[in-house]
PDB file of C-alpha atoms in Angstrom:
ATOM      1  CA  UNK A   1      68.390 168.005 180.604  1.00  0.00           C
ATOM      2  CA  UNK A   2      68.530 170.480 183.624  1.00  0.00           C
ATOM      3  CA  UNK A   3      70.739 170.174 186.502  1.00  0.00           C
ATOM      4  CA  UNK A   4      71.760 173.011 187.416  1.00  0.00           C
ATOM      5  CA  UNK A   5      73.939 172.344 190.144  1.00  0.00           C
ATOM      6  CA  UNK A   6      76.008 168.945 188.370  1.00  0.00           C
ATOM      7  CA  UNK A   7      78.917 168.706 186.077  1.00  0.00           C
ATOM      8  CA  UNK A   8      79.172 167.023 183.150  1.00  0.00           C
ATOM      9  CA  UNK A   9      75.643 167.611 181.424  1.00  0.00           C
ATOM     10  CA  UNK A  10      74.523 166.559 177.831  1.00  0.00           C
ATOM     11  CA  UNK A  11      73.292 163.558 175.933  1.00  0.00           C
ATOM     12  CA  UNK A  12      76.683 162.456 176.856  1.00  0.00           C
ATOM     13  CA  UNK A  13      78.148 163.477 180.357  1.00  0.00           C
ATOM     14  CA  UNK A  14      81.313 161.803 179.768  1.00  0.00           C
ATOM     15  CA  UNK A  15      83.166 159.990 176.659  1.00  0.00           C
ATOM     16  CA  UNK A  16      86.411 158.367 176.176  1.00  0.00           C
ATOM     17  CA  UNK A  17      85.118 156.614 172.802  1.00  0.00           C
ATOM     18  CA  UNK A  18      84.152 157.726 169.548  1.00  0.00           C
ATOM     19  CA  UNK A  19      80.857 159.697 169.111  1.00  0.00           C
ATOM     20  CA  UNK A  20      80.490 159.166 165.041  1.00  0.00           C
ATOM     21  CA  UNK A  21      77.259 160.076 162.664  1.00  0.00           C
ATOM     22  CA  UNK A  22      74.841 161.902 164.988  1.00  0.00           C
ATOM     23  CA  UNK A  23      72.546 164.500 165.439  1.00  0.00           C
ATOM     24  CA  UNK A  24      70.725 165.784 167.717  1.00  0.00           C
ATOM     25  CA  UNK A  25      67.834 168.981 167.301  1.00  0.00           C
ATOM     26  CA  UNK A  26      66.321 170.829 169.832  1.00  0.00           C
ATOM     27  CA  UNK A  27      68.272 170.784 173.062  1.00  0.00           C
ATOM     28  CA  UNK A  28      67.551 172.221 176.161  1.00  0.00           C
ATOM     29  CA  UNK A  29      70.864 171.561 178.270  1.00  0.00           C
ATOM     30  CA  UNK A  30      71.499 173.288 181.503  1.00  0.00           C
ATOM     31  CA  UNK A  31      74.399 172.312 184.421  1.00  0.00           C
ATOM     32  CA  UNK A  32      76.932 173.684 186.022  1.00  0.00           C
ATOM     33  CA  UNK A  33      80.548 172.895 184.620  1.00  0.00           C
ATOM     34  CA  UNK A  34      81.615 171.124 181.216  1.00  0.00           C
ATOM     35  CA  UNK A  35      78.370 171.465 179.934  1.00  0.00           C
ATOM     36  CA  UNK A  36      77.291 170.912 176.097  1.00  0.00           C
ATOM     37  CA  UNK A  37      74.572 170.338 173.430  1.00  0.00           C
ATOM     38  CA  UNK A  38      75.635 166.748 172.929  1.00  0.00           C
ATOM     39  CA  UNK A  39      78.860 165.890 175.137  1.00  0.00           C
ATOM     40  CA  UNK A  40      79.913 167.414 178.519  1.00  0.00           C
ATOM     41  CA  UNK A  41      83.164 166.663 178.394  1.00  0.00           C
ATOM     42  CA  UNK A  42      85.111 163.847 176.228  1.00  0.00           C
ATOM     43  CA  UNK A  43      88.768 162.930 176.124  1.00  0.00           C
ATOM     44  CA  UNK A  44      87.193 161.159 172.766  1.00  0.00           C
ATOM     45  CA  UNK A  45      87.067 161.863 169.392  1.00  0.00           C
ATOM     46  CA  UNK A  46      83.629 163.535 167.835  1.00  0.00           C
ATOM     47  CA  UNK A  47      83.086 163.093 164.702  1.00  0.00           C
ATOM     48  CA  UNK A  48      80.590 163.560 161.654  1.00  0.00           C
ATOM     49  CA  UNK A  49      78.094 165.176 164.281  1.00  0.00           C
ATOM     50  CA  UNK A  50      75.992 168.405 165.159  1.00  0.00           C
ATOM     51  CA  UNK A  51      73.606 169.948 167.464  1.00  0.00           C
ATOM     52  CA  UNK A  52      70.487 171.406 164.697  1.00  0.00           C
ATOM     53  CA  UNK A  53      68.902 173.792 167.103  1.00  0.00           C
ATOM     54  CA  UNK A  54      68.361 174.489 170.726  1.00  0.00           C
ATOM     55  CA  UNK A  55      70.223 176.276 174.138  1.00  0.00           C
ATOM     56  CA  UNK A  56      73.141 175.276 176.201  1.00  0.00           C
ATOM     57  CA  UNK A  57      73.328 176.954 179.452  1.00  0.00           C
ATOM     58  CA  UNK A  58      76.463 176.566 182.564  1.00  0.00           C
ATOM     59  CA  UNK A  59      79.310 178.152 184.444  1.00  0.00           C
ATOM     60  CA  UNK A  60      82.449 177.626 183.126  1.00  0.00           C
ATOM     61  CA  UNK A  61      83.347 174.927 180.140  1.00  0.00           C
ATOM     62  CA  UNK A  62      80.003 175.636 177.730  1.00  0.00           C
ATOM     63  CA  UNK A  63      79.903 174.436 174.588  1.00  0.00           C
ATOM     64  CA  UNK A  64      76.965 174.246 171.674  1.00  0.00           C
ATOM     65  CA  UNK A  65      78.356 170.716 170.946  1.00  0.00           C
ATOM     66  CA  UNK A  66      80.697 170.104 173.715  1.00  0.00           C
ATOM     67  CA  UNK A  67      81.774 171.435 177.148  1.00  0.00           C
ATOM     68  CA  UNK A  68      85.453 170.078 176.608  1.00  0.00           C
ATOM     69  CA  UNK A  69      86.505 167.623 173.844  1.00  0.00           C
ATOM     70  CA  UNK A  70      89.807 166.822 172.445  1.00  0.00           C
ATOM     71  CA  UNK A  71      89.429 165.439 169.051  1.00  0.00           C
ATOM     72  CA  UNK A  72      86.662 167.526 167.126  1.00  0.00           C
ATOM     73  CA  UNK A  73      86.500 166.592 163.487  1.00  0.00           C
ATOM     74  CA  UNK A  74      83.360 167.456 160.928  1.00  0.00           C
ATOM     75  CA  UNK A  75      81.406 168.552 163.886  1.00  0.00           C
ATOM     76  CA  UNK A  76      78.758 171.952 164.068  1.00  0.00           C
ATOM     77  CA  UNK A  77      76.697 173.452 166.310  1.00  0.00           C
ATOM     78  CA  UNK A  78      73.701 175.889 165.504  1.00  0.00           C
ATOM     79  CA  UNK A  79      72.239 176.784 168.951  1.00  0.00           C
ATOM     80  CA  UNK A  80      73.349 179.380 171.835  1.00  0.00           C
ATOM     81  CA  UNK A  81      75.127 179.052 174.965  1.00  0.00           C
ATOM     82  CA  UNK A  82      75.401 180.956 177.557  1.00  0.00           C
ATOM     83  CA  UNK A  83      77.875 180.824 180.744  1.00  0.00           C
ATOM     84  CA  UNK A  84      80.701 182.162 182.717  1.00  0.00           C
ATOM     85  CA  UNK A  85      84.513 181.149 181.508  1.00  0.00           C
ATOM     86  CA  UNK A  86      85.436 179.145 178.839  1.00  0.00           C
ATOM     87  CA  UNK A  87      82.272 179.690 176.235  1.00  0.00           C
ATOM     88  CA  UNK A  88      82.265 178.440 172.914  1.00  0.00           C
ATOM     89  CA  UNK A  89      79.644 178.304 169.955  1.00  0.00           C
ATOM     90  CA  UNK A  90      80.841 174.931 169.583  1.00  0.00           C
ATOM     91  CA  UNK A  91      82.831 173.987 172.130  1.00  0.00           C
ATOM     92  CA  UNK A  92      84.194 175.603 175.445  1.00  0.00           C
ATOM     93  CA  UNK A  93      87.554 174.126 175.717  1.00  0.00           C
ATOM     94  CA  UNK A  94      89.697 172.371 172.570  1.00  0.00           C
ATOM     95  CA  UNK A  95      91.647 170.242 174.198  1.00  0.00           C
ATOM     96  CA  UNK A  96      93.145 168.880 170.843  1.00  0.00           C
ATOM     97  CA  UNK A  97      92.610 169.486 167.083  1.00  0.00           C
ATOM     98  CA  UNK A  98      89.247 170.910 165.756  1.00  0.00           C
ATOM     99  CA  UNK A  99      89.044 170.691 161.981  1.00  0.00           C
ATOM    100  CA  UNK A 100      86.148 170.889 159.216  1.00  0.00           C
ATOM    101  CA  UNK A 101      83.494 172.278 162.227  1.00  0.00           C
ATOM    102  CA  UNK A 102      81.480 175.318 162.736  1.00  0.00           C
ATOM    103  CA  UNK A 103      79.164 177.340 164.262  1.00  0.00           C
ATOM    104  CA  UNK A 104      76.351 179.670 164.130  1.00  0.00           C
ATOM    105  CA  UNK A 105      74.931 180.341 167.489  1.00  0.00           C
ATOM    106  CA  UNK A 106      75.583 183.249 169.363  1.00  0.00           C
ATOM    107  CA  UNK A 107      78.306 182.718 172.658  1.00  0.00           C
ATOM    108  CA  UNK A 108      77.828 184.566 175.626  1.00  0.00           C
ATOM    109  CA  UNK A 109      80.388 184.415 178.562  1.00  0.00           C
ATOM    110  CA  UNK A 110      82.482 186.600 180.618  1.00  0.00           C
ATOM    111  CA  UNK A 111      85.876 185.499 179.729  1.00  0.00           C
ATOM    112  CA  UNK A 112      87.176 182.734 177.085  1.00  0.00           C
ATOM    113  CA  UNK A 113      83.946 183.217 174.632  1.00  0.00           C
ATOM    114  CA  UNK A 114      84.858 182.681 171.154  1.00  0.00           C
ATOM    115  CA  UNK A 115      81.932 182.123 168.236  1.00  0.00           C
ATOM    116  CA  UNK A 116      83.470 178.848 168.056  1.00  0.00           C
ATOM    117  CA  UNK A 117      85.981 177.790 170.679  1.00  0.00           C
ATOM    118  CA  UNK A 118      86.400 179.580 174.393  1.00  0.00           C
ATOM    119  CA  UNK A 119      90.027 178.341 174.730  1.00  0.00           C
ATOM    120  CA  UNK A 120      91.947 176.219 172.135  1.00  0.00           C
ATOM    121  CA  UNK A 121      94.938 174.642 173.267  1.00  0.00           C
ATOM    122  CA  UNK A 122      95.577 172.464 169.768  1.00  0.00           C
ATOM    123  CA  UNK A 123      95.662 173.122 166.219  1.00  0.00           C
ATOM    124  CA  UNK A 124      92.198 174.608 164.645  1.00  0.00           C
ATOM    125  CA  UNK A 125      91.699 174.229 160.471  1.00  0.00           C
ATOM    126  CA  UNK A 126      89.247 174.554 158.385  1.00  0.00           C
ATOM    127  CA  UNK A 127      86.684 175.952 160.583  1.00  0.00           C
ATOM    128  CA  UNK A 128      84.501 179.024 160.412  1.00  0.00           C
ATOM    129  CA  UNK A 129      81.813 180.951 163.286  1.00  0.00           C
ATOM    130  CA  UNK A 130      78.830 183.070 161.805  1.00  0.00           C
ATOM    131  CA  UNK A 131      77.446 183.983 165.271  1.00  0.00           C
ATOM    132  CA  UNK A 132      77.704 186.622 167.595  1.00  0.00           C
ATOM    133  CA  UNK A 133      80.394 186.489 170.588  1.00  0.00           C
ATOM    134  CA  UNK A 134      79.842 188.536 173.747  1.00  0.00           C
ATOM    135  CA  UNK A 135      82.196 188.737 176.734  1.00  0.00           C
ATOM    136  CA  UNK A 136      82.567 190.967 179.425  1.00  0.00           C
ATOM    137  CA  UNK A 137      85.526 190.695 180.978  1.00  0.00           C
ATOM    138  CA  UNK A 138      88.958 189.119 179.064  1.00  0.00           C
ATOM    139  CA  UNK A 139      89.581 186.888 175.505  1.00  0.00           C
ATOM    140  CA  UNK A 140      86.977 187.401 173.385  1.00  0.00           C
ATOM    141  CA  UNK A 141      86.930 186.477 169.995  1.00  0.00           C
ATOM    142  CA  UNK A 142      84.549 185.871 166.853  1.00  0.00           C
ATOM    143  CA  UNK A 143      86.599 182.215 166.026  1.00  0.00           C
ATOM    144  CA  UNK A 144      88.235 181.640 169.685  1.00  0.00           C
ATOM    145  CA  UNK A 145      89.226 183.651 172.815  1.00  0.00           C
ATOM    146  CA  UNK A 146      92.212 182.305 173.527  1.00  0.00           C
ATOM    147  CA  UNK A 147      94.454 180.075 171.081  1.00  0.00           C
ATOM    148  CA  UNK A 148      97.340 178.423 171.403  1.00  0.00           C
ATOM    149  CA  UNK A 149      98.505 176.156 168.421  1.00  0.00           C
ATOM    150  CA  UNK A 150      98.025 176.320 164.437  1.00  0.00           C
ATOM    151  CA  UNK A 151      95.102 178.236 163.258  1.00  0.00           C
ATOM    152  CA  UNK A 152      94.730 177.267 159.203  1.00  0.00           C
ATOM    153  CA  UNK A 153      91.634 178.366 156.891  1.00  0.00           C
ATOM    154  CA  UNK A 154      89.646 179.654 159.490  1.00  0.00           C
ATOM    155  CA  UNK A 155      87.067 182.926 159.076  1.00  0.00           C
ATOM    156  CA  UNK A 156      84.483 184.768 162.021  1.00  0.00           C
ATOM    157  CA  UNK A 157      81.877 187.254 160.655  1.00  0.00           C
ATOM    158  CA  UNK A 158      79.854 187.756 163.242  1.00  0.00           C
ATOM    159  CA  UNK A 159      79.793 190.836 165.647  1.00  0.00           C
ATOM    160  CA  UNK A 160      82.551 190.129 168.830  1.00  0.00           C
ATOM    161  CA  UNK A 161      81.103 192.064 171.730  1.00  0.00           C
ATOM    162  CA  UNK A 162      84.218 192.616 174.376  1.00  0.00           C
ATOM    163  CA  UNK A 163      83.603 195.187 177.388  1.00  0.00           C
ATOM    164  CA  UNK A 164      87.849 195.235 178.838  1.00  0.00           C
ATOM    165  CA  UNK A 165      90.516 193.644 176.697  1.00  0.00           C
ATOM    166  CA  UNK A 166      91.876 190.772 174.365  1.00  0.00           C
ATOM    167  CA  UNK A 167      89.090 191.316 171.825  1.00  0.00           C
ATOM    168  CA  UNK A 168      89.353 190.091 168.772  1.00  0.00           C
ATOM    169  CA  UNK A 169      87.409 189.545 165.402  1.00  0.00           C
ATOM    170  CA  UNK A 170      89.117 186.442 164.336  1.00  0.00           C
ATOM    171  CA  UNK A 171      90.937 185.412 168.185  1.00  0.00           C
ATOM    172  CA  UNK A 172      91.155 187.386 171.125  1.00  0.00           C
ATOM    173  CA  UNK A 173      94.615 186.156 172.218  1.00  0.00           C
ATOM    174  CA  UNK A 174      97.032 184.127 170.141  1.00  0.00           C
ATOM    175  CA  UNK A 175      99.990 182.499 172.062  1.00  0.00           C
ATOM    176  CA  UNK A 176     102.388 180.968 169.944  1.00  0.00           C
TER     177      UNK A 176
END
């Protein structure tokens, strides 16, 4: 899927339901803003699914799985992404709880790139990123770039690239 100049790119541009028990290999995903491997952006909940393999490219809200999602639960993501703000390995913005998800891709972004998460506004647990995170400007982080909520059983081990400040190996910036 390339369109580079639309929002709301993936096998899914936009979902209010449940995505449950699916997975999709091999993606090639390329658009402009909430942008990801198998949902652009969803207010929904994602569940029991993954992205095998493959490249997600955008601006701003890039995500391996997802571009934005709120409910993220069993979920991984083993391609790249590539964008501008808000960059995640698995998903660029976490609207609400991620739990029992990973991801091994490498995120590159300027600011808000995290190995798993750009910017997490909910509660993250159980969750791990083995890939490499590369920002050049502000929140970088190996798990997230910016977090704001409960962050439970959680690991990063790959290398966190950060070229000004709020670099992090685990989260770039925590806020409460």
């Amino acid at each position: 899927i390339v369109t580079s100049q639309s929002n709301y790119a993936g096998l899914f541009g936009y979902n209010t339901g449940v995505i449950e028990n699916l997975k999709v290999s091999n993606v090639n995903i390329s658009g402009q803003n909430y942008v990801g491997g198998l949902v652009g952006y969803s207010t929904g909940t994602l569940k029991n699914v993954s992205v095998e393999s493959g490249s997600v490219t955008g601006q701003d809200y890039v995500g391996g799985l997802a571009g934005q999602a709120t409910i993220t639960q069993n979920a991984k993501s083993k391609g790249n992404v590539t964008g501008r703000d808000y960059i995640g390995g698995l998903i660029g913005l976490a609207g609400g709880e991620t739990s029992g998800s990973y991801a091994t891709g490498s995120a590159s972004g300027r600011n808000y790139t995290g190995g798993l998460i750009g910017s997490a506004n909910a509660a993250v647990h159980e969750c791990y990123a083995t890939g490499q995170a590369h920002g050049t400007s502000e929140h970088v982080g190996g798990l997230v770039g910016y977090q704001a909520g409960a962050i439970t059983n959680t690991y990063a081990t790959g290398k966190v690239i950060g070229d000004y400040r709020y670099i992090g190996g685990l989260i770039g910036n925590k806020n409460a």
